[in-house]
Short mmCIF file of C-alpha atoms in Angstrom, two decimals:
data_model
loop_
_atom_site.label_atom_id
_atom_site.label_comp_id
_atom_site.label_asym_id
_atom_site.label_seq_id
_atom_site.Cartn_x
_atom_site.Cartn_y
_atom_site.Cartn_z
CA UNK A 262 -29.68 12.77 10.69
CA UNK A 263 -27.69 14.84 13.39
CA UNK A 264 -25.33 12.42 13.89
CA UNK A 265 -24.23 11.50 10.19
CA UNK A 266 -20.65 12.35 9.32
CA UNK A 267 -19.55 14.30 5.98
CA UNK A 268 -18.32 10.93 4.80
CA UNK A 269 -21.85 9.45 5.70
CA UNK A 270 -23.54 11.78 3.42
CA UNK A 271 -21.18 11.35 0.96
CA UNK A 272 -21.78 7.57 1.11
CA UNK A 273 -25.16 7.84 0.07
CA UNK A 274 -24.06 9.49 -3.27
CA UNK A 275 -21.49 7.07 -4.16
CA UNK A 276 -23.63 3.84 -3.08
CA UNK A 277 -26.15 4.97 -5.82
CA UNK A 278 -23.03 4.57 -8.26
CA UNK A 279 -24.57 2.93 -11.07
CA UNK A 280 -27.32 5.05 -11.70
CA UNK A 281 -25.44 8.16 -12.39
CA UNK A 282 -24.71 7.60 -15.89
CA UNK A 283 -28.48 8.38 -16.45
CA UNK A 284 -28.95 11.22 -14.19
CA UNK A 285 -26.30 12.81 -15.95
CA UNK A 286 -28.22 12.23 -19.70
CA UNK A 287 -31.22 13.46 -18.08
CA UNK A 288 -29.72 16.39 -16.61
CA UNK A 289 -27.76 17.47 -19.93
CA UNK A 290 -31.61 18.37 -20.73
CA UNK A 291 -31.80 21.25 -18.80
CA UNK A 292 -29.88 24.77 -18.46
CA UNK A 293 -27.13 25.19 -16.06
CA UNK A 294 -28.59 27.86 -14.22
CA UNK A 295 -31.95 25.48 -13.66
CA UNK A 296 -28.95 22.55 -12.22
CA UNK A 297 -27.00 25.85 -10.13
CA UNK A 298 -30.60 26.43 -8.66
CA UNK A 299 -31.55 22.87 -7.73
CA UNK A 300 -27.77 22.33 -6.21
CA UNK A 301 -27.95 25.69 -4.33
CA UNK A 302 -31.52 24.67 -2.67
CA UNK A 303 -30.42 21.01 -1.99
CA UNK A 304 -27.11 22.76 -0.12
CA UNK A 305 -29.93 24.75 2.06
CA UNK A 306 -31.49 21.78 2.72
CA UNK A 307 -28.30 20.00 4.03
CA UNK A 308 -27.31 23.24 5.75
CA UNK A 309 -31.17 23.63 7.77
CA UNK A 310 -31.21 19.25 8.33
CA UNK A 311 -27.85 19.17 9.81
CA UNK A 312 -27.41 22.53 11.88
CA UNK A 313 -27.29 20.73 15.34
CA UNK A 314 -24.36 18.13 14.31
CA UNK A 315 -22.48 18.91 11.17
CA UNK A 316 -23.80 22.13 10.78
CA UNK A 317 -22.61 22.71 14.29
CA UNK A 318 -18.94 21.49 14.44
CA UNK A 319 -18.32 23.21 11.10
CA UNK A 320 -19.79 26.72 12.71
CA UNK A 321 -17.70 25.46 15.77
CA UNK A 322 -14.56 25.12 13.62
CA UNK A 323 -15.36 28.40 11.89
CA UNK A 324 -15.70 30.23 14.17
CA UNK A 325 -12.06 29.09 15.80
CA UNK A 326 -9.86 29.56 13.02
CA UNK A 327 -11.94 32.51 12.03
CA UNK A 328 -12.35 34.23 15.03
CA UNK A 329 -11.56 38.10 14.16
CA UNK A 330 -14.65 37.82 11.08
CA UNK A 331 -18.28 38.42 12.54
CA UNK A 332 -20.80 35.69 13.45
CA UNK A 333 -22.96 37.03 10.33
CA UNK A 334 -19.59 36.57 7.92
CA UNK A 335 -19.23 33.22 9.37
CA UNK A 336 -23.00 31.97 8.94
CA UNK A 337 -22.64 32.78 5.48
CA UNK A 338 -19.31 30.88 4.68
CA UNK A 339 -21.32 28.07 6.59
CA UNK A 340 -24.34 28.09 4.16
CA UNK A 341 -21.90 29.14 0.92
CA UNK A 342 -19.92 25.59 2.29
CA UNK A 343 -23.07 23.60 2.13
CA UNK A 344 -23.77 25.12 -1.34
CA UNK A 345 -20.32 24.49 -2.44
CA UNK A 346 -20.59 20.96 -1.74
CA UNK A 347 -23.30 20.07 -3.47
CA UNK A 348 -22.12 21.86 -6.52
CA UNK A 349 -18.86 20.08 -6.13
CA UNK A 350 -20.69 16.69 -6.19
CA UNK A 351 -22.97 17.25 -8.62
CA UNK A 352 -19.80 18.38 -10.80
CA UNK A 353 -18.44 14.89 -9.83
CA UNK A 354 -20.86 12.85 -10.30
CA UNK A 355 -23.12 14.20 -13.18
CA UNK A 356 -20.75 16.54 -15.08
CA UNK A 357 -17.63 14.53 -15.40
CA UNK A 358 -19.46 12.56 -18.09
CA UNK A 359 -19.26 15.66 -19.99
CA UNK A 360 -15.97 17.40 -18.67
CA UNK A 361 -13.45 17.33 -22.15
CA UNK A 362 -16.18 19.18 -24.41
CA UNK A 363 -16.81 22.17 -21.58
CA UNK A 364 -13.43 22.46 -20.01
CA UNK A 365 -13.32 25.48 -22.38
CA UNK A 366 -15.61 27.60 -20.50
CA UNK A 367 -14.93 25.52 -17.12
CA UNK A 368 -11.95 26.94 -16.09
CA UNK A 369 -10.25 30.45 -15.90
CA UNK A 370 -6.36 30.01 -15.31
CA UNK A 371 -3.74 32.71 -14.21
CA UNK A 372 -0.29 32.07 -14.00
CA UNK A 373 0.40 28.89 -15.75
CA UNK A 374 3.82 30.64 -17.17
CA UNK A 375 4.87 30.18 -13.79
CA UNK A 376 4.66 26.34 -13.87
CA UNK A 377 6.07 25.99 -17.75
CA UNK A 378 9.14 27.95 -16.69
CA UNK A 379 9.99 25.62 -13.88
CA UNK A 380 9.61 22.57 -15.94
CA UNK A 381 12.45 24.06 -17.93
CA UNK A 382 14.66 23.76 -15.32
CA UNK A 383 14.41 19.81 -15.92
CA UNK A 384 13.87 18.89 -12.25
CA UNK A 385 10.14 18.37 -12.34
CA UNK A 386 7.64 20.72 -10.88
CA UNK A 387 5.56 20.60 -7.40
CA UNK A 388 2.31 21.71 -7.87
CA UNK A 389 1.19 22.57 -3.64
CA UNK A 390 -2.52 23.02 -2.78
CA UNK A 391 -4.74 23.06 0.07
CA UNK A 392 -7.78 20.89 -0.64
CA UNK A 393 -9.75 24.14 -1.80
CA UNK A 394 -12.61 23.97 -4.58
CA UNK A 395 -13.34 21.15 -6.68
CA UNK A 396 -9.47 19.53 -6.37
CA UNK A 397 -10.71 16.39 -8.53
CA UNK A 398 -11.35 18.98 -11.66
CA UNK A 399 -7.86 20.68 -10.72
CA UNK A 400 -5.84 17.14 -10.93
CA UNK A 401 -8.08 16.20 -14.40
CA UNK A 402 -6.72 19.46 -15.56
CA UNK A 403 -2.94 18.77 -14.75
CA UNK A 404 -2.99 15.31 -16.08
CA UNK A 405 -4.35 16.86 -19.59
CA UNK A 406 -1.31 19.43 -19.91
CA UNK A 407 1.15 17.56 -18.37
CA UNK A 408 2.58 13.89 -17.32
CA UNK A 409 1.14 14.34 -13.54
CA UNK A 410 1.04 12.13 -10.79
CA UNK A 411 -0.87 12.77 -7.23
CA UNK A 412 -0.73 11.23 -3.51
CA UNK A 413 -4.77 10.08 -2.81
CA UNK A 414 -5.69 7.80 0.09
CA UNK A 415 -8.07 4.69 0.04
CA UNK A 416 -8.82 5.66 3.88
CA UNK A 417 -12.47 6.63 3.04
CA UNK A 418 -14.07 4.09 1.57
CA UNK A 419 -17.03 6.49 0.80
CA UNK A 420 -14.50 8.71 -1.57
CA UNK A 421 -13.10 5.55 -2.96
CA UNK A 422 -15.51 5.55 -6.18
CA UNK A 423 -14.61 9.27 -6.68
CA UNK A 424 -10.98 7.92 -6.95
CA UNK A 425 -12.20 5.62 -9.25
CA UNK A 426 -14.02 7.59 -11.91
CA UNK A 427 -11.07 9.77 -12.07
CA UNK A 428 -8.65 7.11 -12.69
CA UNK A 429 -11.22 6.31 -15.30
CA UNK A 430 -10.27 9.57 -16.74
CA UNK A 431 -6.61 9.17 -16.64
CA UNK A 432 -5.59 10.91 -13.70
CA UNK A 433 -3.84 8.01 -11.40
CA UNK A 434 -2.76 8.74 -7.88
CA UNK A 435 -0.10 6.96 -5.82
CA UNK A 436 -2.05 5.20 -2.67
CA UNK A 437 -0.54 7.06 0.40
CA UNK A 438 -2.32 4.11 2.52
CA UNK A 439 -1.24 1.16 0.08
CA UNK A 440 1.82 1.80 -1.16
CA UNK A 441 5.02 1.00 1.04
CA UNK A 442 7.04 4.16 2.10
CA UNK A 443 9.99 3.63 -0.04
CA UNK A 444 7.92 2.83 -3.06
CA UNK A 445 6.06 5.95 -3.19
CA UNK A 446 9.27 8.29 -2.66
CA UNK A 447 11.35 6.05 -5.10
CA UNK A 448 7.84 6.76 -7.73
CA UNK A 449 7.66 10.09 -7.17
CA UNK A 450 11.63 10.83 -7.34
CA UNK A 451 11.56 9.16 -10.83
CA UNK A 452 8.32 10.64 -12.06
CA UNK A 453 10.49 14.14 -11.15
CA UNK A 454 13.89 13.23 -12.31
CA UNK A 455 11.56 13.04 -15.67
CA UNK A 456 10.62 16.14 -15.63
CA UNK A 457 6.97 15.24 -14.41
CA UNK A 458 4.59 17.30 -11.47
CA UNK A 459 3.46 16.19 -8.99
CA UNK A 460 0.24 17.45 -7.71
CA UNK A 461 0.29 17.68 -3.74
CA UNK A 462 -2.76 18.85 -1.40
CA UNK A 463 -0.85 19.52 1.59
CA UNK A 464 -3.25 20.24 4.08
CA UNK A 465 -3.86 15.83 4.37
CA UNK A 466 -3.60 15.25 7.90
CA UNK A 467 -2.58 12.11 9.91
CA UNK A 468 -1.83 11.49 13.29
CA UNK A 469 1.40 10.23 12.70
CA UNK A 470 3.02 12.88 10.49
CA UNK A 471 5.78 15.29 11.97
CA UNK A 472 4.52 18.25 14.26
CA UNK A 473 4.16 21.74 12.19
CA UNK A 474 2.05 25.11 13.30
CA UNK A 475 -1.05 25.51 10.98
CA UNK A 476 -3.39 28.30 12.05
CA UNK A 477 -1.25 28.98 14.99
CA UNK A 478 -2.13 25.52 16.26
CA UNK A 479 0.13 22.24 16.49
CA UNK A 480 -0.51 20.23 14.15
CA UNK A 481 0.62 17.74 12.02
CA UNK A 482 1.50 17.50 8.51
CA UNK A 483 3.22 15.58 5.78
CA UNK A 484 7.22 17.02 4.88
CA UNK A 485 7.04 14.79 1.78
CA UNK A 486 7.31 18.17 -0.66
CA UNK A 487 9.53 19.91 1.20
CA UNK A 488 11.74 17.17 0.88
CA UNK A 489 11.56 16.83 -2.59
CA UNK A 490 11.79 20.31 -2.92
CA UNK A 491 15.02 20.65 -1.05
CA UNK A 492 16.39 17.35 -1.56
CA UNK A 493 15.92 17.35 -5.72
CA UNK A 494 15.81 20.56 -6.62
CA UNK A 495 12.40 20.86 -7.37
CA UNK A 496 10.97 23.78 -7.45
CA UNK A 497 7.30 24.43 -6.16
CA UNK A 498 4.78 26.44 -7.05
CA UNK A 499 1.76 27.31 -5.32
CA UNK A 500 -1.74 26.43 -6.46
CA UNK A 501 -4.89 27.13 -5.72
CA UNK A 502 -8.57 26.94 -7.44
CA UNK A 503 -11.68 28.51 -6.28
CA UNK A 504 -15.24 28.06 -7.91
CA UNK A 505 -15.59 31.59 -9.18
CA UNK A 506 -19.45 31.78 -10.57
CA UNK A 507 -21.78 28.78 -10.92
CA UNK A 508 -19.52 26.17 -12.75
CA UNK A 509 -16.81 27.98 -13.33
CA UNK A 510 -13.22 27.64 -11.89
CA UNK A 511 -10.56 29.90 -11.63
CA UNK A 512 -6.97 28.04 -11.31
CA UNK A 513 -4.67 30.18 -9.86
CA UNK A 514 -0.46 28.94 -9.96
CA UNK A 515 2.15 31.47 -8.63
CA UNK A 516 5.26 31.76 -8.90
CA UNK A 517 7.91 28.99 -8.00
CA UNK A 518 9.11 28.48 -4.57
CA UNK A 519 12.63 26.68 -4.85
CA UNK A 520 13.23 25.88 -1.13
CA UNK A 521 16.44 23.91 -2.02
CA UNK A 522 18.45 27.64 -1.95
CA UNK A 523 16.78 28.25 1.29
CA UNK A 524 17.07 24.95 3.84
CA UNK A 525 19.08 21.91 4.31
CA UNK A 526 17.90 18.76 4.60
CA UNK A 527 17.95 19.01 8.11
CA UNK A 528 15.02 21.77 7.39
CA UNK A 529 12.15 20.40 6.41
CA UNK A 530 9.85 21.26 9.22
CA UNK A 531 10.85 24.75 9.08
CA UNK A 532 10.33 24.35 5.25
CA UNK A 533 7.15 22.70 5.75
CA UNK A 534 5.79 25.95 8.08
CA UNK A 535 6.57 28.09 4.64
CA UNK A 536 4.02 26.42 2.90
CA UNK A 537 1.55 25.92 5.74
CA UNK A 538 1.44 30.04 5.52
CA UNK A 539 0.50 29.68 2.24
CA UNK A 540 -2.49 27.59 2.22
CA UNK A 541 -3.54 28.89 5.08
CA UNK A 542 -3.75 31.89 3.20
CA UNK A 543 -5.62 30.95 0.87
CA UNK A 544 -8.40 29.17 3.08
CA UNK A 545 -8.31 32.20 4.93
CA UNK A 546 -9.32 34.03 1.59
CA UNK A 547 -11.66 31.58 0.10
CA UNK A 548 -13.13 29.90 3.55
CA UNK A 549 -16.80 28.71 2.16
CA UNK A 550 -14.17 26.44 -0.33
CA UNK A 551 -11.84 24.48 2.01
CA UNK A 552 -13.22 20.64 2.20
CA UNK A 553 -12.10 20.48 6.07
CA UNK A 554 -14.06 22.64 7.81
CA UNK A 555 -16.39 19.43 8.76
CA UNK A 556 -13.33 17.95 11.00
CA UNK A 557 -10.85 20.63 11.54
CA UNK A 558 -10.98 20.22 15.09
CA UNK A 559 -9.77 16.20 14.43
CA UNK A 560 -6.30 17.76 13.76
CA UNK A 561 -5.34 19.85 16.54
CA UNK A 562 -2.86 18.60 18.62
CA UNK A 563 -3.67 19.00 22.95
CA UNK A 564 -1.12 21.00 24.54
CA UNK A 565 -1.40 20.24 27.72
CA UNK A 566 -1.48 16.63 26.52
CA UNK A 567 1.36 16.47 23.68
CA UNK A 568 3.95 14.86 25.51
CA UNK A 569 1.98 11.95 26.21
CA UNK A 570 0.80 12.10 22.57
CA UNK A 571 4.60 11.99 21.09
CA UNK A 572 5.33 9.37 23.08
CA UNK A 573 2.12 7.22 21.77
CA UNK A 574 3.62 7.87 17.94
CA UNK A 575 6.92 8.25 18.36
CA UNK A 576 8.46 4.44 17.28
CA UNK A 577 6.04 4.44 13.87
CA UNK A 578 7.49 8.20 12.94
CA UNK A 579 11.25 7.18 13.95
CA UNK A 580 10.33 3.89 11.43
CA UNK A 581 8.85 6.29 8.95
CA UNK A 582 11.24 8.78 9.31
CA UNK A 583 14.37 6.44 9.03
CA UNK A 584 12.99 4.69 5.98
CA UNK A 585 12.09 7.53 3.94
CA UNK A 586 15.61 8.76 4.63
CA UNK A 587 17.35 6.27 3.73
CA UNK A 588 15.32 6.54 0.06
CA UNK A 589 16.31 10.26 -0.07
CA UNK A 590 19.79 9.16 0.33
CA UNK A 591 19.98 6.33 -1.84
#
């Protein structure tokens, strides 16, 4: 038990796939605050089964990024991020079957002005998030208002079905892992230049993307917006959602960040560090929410070790780098 991963656990959900459908008719049966009660004692149960290996590198991560909040602040974001999670699944897996008839009371939004403006510029509209609350629901949301697109990854095969069912629901996602580099810019650019958004959670993280500063640590993450941003004229705007009480969301867009009249092209990193700030903000605000507390740690880069590091990645991001480029420039 100690030594399962997040994606373990999660695996055990999504292998049980075809039984959900059923679940979900039996659960309709009872009262949400009977369902918020079972998912709230089945995220202590997690929390108290897994407090010497999960438990303990997200208290370890926690307590890192955290450090200036006190041990008692942090043990409850811990628990709240257990509870969260199960809520979040169970919204997934049992409450999508019903999402269209109670997105009415579902979600609280602030904002959205913000976004409509900036699609009448006619350059297409960023929407930037950190992967805070139940970002499935927040995508389904988009793709009802708007013609959106996303960026997902097939690199966990345990999420994989999650992808899936959304599709299902009409919200498709450009595969960051399957999709050739110059394919998903060239997508994306025309999904823009007609006047679509573009839902980004920026806080993705691979070892091969461009250094950047998140939390006052090196990190690294992706440019891709900021070069849309600054390269197209597109402006962004800020996003995040939150579960606010029991089931309910609030969905929270600011106002528009247009880069393009700040930075060149020769910017994007620095560009890139802007919106860092902001989601760090916000996990900063709404910690028990943010999905990576489990691996946090995976991301940091080692200082005393980075040269080494660059060198190790340094011919796939010059092929990356030169490639994607050359599509901007096209």
């Amino acid at each position: 038990m100690e030594g399962r991963t997040l994606y373990d656990w999660i695996g055990v959900i999504t292998k049980q796939q075809h039984r959900w459908e059923k679940v979900a008719r039996i659960c309709s049966w009872f009262p949400k605050s009977m369902m918020l009660l079972l998912c709230k004692c089945l995220g202590t149960v997690w929390f108290l089964a897994s407090r010497r290996g999960l438990g303990a590198r997200i208290q370890k991560n926690l307590t890192e990024l955290l450090s200036e909040r006190s041990e008692k602040k942090l043990r409850g974001y811990r628990l709240s991020y257990f509870h969260n999670l199960v809520i979040t699944l169970y919204e997934l897996w049992i409450e999508t079957y019903r999402l269209k008839e109670t997105a009415a009371w579902r979600f609280q939004v602030e904002g959205e002005e913000h976004l409509e403006e900036a699609l009448l510029l006619g350059h297409g509209a960023i929407v930037y998030a950190p992967h805070v609350g139940n970002f499935f629901y927040y995508y389904w949301y988009l793709c009802q208002r708007y013609s959106c697109l996303t960026i997902v990854t097939s690199g966990s095969e345990e999420l994989q079905p999650m992808y899936y069912r959304f599709r299902d629901l009409g919200c498709y996602g450009l595969d960051y892992d399957a999709t050739p580099p110059l394919e998903l810019v060239r997508k994306l650019r025309n999904h823009l230049a007609a006047n679509g958004v573009v839902f980004i959670l920026g806080d993705f993280y691979r070892p091969t993307f461009p250094l950047s500063r998140f939390f006052g640590k090196t990190t690294r993450t992706p440019e891709g917006a900021a070069s849309l941003g600054i390269d197209y004229q597109v402006p962004i705007i800020p996003f995040h959602g939150y579960r606010k009480k029991g089931f309910t969301h609030m969905l929270s867009f600011e106002q528009p960040l247009h880069l393009y009249a700040s930075f060149q092209r020769t910017q994007r990193a620095e560009a890139t560090k802007v919106l860092n700030r902001y989601m760090e903000s916000v996990i900063r605000e709404y910690p028990e929410h943010w999905f990576y507390w489990f691996n946090a740690e995976e991301r940091w880069e080692d200082e005393s070790n980075k040269a080494s590091k660059e060198d190790h990645h340094s011919k796939v991001k010059r092929t990356k780098k030169i490639e994607t480029q050359k599509e901007f420039s096209a």
